[in-house]
Short mmCIF file of C-alpha atoms and ligand atoms in Angstrom, two decimals:
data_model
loop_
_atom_site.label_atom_id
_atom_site.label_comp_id
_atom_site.label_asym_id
_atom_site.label_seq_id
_atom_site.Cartn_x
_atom_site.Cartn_y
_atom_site.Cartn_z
CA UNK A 1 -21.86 -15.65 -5.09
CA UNK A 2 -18.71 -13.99 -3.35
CA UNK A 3 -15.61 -12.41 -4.29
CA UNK A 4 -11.85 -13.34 -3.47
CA UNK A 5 -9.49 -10.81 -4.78
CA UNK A 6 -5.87 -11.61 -4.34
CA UNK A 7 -2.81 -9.30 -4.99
CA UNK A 8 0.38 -10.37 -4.94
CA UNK A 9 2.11 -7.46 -4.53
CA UNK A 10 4.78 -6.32 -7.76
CA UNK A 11 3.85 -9.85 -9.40
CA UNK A 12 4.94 -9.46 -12.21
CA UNK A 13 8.33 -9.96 -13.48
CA UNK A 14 10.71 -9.67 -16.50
CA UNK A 15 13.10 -12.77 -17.93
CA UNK A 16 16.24 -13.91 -15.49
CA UNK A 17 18.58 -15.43 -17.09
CA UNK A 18 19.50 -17.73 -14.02
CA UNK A 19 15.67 -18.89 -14.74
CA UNK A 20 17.04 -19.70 -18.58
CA UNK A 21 14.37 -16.46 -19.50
CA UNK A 22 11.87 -17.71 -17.18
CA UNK A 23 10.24 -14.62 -14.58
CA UNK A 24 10.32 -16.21 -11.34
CA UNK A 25 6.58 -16.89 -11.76
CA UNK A 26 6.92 -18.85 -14.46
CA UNK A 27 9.96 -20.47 -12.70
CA UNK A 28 8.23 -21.43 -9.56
CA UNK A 29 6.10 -24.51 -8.82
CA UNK A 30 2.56 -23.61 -9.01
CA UNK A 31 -0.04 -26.31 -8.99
CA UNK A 32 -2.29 -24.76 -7.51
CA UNK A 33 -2.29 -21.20 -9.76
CA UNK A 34 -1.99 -23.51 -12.55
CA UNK A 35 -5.57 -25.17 -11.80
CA UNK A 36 -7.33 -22.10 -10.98
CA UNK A 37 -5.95 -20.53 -14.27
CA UNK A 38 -6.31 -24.23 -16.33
CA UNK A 39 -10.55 -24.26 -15.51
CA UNK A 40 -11.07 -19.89 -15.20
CA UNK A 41 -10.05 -16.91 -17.93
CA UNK A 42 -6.87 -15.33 -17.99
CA UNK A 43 -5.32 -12.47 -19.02
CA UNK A 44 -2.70 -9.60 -18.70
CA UNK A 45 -3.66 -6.17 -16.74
CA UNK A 46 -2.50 -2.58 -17.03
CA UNK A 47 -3.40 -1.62 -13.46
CA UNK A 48 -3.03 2.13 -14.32
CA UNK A 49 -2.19 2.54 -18.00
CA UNK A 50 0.12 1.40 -21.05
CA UNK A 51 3.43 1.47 -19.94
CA UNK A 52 2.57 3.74 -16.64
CA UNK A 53 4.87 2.78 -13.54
CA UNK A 54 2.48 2.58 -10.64
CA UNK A 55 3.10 3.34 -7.04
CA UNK A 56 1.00 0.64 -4.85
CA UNK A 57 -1.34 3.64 -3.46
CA UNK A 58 -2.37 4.46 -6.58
CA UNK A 59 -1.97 1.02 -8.55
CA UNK A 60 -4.81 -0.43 -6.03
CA UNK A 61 -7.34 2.81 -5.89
CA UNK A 62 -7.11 1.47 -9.91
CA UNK A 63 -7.71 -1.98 -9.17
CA UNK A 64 -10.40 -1.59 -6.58
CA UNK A 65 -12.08 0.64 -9.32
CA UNK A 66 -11.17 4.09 -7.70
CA UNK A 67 -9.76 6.27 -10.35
CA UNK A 68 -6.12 7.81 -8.97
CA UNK A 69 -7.09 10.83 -10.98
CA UNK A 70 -10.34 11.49 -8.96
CA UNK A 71 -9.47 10.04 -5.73
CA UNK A 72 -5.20 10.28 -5.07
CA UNK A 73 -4.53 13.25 -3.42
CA UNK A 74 -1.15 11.91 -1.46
CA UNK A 75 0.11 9.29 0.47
CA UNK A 76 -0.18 10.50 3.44
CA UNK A 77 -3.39 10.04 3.86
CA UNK A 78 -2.78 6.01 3.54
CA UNK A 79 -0.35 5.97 5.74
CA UNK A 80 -2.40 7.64 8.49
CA UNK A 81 -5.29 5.76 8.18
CA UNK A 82 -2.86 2.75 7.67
CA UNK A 83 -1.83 3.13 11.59
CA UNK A 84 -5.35 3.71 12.77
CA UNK A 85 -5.41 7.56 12.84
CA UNK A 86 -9.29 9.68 11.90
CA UNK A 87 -8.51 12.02 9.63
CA UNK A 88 -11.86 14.39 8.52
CA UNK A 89 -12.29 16.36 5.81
CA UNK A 90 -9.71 19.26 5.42
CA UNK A 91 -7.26 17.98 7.47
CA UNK A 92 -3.62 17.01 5.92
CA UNK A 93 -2.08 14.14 6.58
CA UNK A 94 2.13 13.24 6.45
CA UNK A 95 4.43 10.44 6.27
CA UNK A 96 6.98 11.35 8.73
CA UNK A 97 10.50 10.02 9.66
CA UNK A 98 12.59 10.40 12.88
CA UNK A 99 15.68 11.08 11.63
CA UNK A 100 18.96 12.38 12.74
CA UNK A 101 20.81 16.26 11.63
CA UNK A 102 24.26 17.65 12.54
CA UNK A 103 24.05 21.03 14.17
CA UNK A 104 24.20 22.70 10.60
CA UNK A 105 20.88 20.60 9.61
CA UNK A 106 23.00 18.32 7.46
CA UNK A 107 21.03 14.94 7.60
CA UNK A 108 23.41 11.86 9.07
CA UNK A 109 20.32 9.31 8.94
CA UNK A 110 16.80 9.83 7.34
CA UNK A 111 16.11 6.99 10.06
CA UNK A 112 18.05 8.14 13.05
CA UNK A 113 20.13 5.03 13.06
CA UNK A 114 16.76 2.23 12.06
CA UNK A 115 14.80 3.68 15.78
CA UNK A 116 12.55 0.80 16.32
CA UNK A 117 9.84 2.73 18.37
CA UNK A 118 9.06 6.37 17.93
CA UNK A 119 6.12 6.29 20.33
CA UNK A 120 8.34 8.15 23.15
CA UNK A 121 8.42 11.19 20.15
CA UNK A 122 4.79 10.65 19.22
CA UNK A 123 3.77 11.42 22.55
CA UNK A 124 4.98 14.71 23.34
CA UNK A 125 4.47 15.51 19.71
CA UNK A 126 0.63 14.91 19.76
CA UNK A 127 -1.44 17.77 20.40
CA UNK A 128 0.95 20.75 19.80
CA UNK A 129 -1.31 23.63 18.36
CA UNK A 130 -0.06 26.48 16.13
CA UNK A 131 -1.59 29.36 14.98
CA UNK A 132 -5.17 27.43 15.40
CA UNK A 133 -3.64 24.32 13.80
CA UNK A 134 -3.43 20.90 15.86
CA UNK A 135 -1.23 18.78 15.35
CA UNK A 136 -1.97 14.78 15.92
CA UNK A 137 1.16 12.52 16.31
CA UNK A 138 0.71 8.70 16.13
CA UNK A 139 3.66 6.30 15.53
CA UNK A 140 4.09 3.96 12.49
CA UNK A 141 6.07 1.02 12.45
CA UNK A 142 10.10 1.19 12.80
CA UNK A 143 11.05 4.95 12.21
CA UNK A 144 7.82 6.59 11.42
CA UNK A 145 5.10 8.47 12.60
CA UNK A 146 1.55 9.74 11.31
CA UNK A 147 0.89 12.91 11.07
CA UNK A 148 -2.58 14.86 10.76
CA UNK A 149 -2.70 18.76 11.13
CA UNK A 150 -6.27 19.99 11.42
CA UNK A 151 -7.63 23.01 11.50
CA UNK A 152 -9.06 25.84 9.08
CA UNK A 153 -7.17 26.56 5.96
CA UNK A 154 -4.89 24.32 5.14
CA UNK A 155 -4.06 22.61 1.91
CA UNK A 156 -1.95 19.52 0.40
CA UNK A 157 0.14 21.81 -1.65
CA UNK A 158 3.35 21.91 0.11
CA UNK A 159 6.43 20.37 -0.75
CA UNK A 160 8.17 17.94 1.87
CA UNK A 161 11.32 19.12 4.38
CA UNK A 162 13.32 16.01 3.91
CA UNK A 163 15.32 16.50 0.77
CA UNK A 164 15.78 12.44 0.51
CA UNK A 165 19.51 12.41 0.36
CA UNK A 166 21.99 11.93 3.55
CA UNK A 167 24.85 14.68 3.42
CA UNK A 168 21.82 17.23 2.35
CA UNK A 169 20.61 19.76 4.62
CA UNK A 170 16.84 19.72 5.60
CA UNK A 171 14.25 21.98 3.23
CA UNK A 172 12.44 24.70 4.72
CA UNK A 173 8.51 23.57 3.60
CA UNK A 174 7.81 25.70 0.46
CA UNK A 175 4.54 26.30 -1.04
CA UNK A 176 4.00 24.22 -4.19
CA UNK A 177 1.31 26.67 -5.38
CA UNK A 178 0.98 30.27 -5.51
CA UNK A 179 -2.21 30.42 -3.37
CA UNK A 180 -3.18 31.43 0.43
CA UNK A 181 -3.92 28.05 1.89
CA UNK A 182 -0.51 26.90 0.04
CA UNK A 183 1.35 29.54 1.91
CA UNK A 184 -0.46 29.18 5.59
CA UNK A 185 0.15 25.74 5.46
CA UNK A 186 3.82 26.08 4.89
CA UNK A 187 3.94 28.87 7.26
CA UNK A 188 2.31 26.48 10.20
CA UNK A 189 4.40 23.19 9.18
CA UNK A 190 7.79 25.42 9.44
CA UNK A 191 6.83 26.80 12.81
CA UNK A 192 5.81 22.90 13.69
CA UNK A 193 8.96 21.69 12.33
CA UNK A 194 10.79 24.01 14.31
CA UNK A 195 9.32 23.27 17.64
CA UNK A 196 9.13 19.16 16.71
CA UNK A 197 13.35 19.65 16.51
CA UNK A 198 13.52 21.06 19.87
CA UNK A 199 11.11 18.67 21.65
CA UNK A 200 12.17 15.34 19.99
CA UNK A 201 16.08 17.11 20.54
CA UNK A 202 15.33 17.00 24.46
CA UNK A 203 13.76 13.39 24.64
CA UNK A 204 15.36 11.41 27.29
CA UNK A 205 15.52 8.60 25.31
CA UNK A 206 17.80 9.67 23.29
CA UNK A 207 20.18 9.70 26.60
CA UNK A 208 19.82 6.58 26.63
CA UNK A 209 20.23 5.76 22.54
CA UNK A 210 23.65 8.23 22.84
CA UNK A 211 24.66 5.92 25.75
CA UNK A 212 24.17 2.68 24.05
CA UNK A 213 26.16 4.16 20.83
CA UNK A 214 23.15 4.83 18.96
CA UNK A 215 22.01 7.96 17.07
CA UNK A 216 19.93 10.41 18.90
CA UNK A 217 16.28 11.10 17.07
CA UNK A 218 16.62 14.95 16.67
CA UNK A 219 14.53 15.84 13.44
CA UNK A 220 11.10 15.07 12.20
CA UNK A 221 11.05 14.58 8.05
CA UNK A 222 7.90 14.97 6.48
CA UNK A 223 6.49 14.14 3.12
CA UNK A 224 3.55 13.08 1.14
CA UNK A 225 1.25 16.03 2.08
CA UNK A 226 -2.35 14.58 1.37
CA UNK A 227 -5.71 16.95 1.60
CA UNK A 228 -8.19 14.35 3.12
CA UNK A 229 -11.13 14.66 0.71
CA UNK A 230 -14.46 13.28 1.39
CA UNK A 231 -13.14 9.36 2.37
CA UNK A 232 -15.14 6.67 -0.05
CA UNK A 233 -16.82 3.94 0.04
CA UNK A 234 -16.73 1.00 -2.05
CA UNK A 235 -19.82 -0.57 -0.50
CA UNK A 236 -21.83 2.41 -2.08
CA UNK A 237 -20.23 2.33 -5.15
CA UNK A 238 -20.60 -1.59 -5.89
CA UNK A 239 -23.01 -2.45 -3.60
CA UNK A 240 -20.60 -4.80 -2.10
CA UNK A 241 -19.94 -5.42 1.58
CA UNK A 242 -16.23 -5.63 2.04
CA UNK A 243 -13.28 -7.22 3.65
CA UNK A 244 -9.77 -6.86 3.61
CA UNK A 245 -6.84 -8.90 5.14
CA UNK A 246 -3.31 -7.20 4.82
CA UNK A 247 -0.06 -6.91 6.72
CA UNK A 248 1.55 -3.73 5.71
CA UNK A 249 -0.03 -0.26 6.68
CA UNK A 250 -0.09 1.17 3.02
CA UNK A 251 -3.08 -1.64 1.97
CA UNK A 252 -4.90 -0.81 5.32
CA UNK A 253 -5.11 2.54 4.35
CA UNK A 254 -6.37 2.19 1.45
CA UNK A 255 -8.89 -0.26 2.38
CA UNK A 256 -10.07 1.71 5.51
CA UNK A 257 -9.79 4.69 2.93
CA UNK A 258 -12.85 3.02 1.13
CA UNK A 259 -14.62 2.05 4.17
CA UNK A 260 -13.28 -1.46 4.00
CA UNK A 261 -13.53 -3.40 7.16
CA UNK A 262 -9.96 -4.74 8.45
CA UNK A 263 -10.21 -8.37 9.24
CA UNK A 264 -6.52 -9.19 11.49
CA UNK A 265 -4.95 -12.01 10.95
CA UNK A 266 -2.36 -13.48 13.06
CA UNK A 267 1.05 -13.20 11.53
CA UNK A 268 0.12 -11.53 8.53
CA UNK A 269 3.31 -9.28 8.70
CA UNK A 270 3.30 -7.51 5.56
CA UNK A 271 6.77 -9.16 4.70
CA UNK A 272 7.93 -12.05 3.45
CA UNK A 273 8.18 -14.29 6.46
CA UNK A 274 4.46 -13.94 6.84
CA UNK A 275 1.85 -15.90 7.95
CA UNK A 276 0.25 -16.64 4.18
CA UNK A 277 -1.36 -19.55 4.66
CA UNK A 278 -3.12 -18.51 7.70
CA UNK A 279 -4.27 -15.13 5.55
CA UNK A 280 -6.09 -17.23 3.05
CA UNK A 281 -8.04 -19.62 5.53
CA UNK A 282 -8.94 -16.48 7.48
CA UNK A 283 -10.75 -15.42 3.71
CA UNK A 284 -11.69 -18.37 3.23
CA UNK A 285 -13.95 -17.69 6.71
CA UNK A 286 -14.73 -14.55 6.07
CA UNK A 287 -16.74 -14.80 3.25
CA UNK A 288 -19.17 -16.36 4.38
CA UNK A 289 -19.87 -12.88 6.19
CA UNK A 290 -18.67 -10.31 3.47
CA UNK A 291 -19.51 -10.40 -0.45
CA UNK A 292 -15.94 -8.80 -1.42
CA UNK A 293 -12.48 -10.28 0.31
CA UNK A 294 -9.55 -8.10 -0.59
CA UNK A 295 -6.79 -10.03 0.16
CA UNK A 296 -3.13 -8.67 0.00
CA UNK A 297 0.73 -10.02 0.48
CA UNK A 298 3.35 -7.74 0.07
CA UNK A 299 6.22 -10.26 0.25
CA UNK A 300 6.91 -10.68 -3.76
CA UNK A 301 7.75 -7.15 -4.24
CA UNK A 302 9.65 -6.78 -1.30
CA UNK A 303 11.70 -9.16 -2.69
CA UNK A 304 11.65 -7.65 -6.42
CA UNK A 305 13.07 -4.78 -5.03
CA UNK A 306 15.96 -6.11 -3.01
CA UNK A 307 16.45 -8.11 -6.52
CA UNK A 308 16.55 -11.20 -4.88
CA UNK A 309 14.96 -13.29 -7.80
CA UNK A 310 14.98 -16.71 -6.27
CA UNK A 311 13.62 -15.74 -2.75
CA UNK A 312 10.80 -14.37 -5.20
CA UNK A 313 10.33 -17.54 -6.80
CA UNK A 314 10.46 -19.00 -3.36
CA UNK A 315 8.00 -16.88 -1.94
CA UNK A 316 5.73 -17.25 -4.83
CA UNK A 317 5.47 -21.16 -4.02
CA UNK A 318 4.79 -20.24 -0.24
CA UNK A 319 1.75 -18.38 -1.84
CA UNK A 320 0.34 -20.97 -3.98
CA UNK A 321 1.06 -23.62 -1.27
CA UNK A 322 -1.39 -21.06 0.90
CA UNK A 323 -3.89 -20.56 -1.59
CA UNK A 324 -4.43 -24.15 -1.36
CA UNK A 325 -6.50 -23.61 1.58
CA UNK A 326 -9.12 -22.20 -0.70
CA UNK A 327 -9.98 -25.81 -1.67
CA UNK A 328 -13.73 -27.09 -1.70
CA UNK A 329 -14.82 -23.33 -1.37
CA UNK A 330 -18.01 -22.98 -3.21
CA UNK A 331 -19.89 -19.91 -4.58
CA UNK A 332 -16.80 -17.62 -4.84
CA UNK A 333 -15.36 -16.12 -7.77
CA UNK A 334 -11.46 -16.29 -7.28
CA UNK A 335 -8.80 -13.63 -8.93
CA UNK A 336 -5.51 -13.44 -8.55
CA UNK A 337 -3.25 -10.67 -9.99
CA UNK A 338 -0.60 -8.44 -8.35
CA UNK A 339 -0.98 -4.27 -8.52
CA UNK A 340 2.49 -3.51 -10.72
CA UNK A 341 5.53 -5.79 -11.83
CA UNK A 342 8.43 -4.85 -9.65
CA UNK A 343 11.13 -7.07 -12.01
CA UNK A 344 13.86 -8.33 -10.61
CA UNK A 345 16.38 -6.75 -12.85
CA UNK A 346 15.32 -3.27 -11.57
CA UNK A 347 14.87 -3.64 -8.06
CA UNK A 348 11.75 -1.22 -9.06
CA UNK A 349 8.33 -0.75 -10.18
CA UNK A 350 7.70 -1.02 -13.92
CA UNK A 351 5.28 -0.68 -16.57
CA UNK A 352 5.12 -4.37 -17.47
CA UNK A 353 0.92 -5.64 -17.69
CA UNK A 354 0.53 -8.20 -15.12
CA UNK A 355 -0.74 -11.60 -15.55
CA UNK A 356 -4.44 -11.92 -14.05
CA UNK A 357 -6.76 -15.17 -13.42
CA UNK A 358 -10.04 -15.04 -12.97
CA UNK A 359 -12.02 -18.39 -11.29
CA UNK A 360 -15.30 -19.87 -10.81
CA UNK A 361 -18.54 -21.22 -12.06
CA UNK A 362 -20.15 -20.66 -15.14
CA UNK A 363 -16.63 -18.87 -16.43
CA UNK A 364 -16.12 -19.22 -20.24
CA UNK A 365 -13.14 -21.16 -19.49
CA UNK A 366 -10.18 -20.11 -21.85
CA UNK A 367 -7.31 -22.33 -23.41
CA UNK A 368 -4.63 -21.09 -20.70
CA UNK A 369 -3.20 -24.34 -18.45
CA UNK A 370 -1.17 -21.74 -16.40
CA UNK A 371 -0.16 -18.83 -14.81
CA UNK A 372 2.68 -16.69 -15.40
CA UNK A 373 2.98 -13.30 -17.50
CA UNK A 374 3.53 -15.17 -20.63
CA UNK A 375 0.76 -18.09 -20.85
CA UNK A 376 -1.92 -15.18 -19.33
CA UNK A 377 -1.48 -13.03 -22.70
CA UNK A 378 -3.37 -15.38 -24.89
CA UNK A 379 -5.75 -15.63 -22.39
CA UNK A 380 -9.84 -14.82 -22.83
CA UNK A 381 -9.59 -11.78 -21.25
CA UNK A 382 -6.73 -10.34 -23.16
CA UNK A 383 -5.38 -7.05 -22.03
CA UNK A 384 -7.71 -5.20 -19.33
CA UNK A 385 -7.34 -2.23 -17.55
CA UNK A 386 -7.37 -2.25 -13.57
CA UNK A 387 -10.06 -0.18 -13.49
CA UNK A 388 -12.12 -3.51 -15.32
CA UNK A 389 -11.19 -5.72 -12.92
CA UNK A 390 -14.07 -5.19 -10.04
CA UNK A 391 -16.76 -4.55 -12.83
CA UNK A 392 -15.83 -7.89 -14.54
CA UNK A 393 -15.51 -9.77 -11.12
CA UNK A 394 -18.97 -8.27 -10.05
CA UNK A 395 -20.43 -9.18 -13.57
CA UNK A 396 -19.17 -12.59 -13.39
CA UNK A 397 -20.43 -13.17 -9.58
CA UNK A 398 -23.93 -12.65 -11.26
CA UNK A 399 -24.58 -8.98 -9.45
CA UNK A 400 -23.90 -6.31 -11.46
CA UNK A 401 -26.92 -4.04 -12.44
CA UNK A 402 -28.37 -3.74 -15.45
CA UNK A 403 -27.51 -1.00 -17.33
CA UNK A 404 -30.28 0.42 -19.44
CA UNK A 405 -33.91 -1.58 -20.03
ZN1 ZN B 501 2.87 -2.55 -4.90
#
């Protein structure tokens, strides 16, 4: 027996009233949901906690039963491994942002003017080395970079230089304890910080971007300190070998994070004029090779945040149309949940429980004909907790250990 683990990303929704009180789950066209959820057990899901708003980072360590409170230290560390980067032990990782400041430090754009390509920054960037601290550069996608400074003791415990608001000057990196490491750290990042303004400041491309009207990239903005602990794997933990097919960097990370390996698929974008369908016959493939498919779209809470409620109900149909690539697979134990709601209304991430399905053989098969965030809470499972999910899944694909004699 395998496992398919799907998550829609922010899934879960809250009544629209253009809907008449439906969430755009419910609201969509869903035959295919519906059967998986019509002949498996449903339920509803607190990926974190009661009434906790999760971030994604830490909403899928939950799900992928990682406790955030062990194994979170920052999301820098996802984003770096996200892009491809090594980080080791003791190293701490960034987000970072090419951005653009007025001569007073004022910031004008936290994205110097949407920079597609920072890898002309990255470049002379990588490899700068202060007070026996390197300094590893790797670009992201659009505005932002990676960043891993290695060396002897440092710690996560600084706060971040970009003070998240345009018309606000830059932060000088403070220590967010009271300890040595806290203050060498910040000590080493200011010095960096410094130096990154006058080499990014000088790069001939932004000649060019000032001649084309565009603003120059003179500031690196860095936040999300992460300590790398020792990196995970799930594999050890569940005795699972494991998969995982995702667009966006964030999911990468995490998966890499846990020694997942990354299986590319062709289009998957990580927004919501991905490649979906493609995604699920790629998993569809791939486990016949792996035990454990993670399998992630990002596209419904994209569009949950930019509150665009019927491009979510849209996009949700896209999904299920793609999912119906999964038909005739045999042997596989299918869920489908998403990692947070991200409702409409809010254009954020909230604390509603998610609806979650659960399909495949031998499944006590509950009274639930289909899926949406209503019908799931009378479902068999009733309300779990993320950190469940993989020890039910695993339990229900006939391999979990026995516990005890
Ligand atoms: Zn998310």
């Amino acid at each position: 027996m395998k496992i398919l683990l799907t998550i829609l990303d922010g899934l879960g929704d809250r009544p629209v009233k253009e809907f008449g009180g439906l969430t755009p789950l419910e609201k969509a066209k869903t035959p295919n949901l519906n059967k998986l959820a019509k002949n498996g057990i449903t339920g509803l899901m607190d990926t974190i906690g009661r009434g906790i708003r999760p971030g994604s980072d830490t909403a899928h360590l939950s799900i992928l039963g990682f406790p955030p409170e062990k194994y979170y230290t920052g999301r820098g560390l996802f984003e770096v491994l996200g892009i491809g980067m090594n980080p080791r032990k003791g190293d701490v990782c960034f987000r970072a942002n090419l951005a653009t400041v007025d001569k007073s430090g004022k910031i004008i754009d936290r994205r110097a003017g949407r920079i597609g390509d920072t890898s002309p920054y990255a470049k002379k960037l990588n490899g700068i080395t202060i007070n026996g601290i390197k300094f590893l550069v790797q670009p992201g996608t659009a505005h932002r970079m990676g960043i891993i400074a290695r060396g002897k003791g440092l710690c996560g415990d600084v706060a971040d230089n970009d003070p998240h608001i345009v018309g606000k000057k830059v932060l000088a990196v403070k220590p967010a304890k009271n300890t040595r490491q806290a203050k060498f750290t910040a000590k080493v990042m200011n010095k960096f910080l410094a130096k990154a303004k006058e080499i990014v400041s000088k790069n001939p491309e932004n000649v060019r971007r000032k001649k084309s009207g565009k603003l120059p990239a003179n500031y690196v903005l860095m936040r999300g300190a992460a300590f790398v602990p020792k990196l995970e794997s799930f594999e050890k933990k569940f005795g699972l070998r494991a998969g995982c097919i995702a667009g966006g960097g964030l999911y990468k990370g995490v998966a890499r994070f846990l020694g997942m390996d990354l299986i590319n698929v062709r289009g998957a974008t990580g927004t919501p004029a991905t490649n979906v369908r493609a995604k699920f016959k790629e998993a569809k493939k791939a486990l016949k090779k792996y035990d454990f498919i993670f399998l992630h779209v990002k596209g419904t809470d994209t569009l949950g945040e930019d509150g665009n409620c019927r491009g979510k109900m849209k996009f949700i149909e896209k999904d299920d149309l793609a999912i119906g690539e999964l038909k005739g697979i045999k042997n596989t134990v299918i869920a489908v949940t998403g990692d947070h709601s991200t409702p409409c209304s809010l254009k954020a991430h909230s604390g509603d429980p998610l609806p979650v399905l659960i399909n495949g053989p031998g499944i006590r098969v509950d009274a639930v004909k289909e899926f949406g965030e209503r019908a799931c809470a009378s479902g068999g499972l009733q309300r779990i907790n993320g950190g469940d999910l993989v020890p039910e899944l695993i339990n229900l694909a006939g391999k979990a250990v026995l516990y005890g004699d």
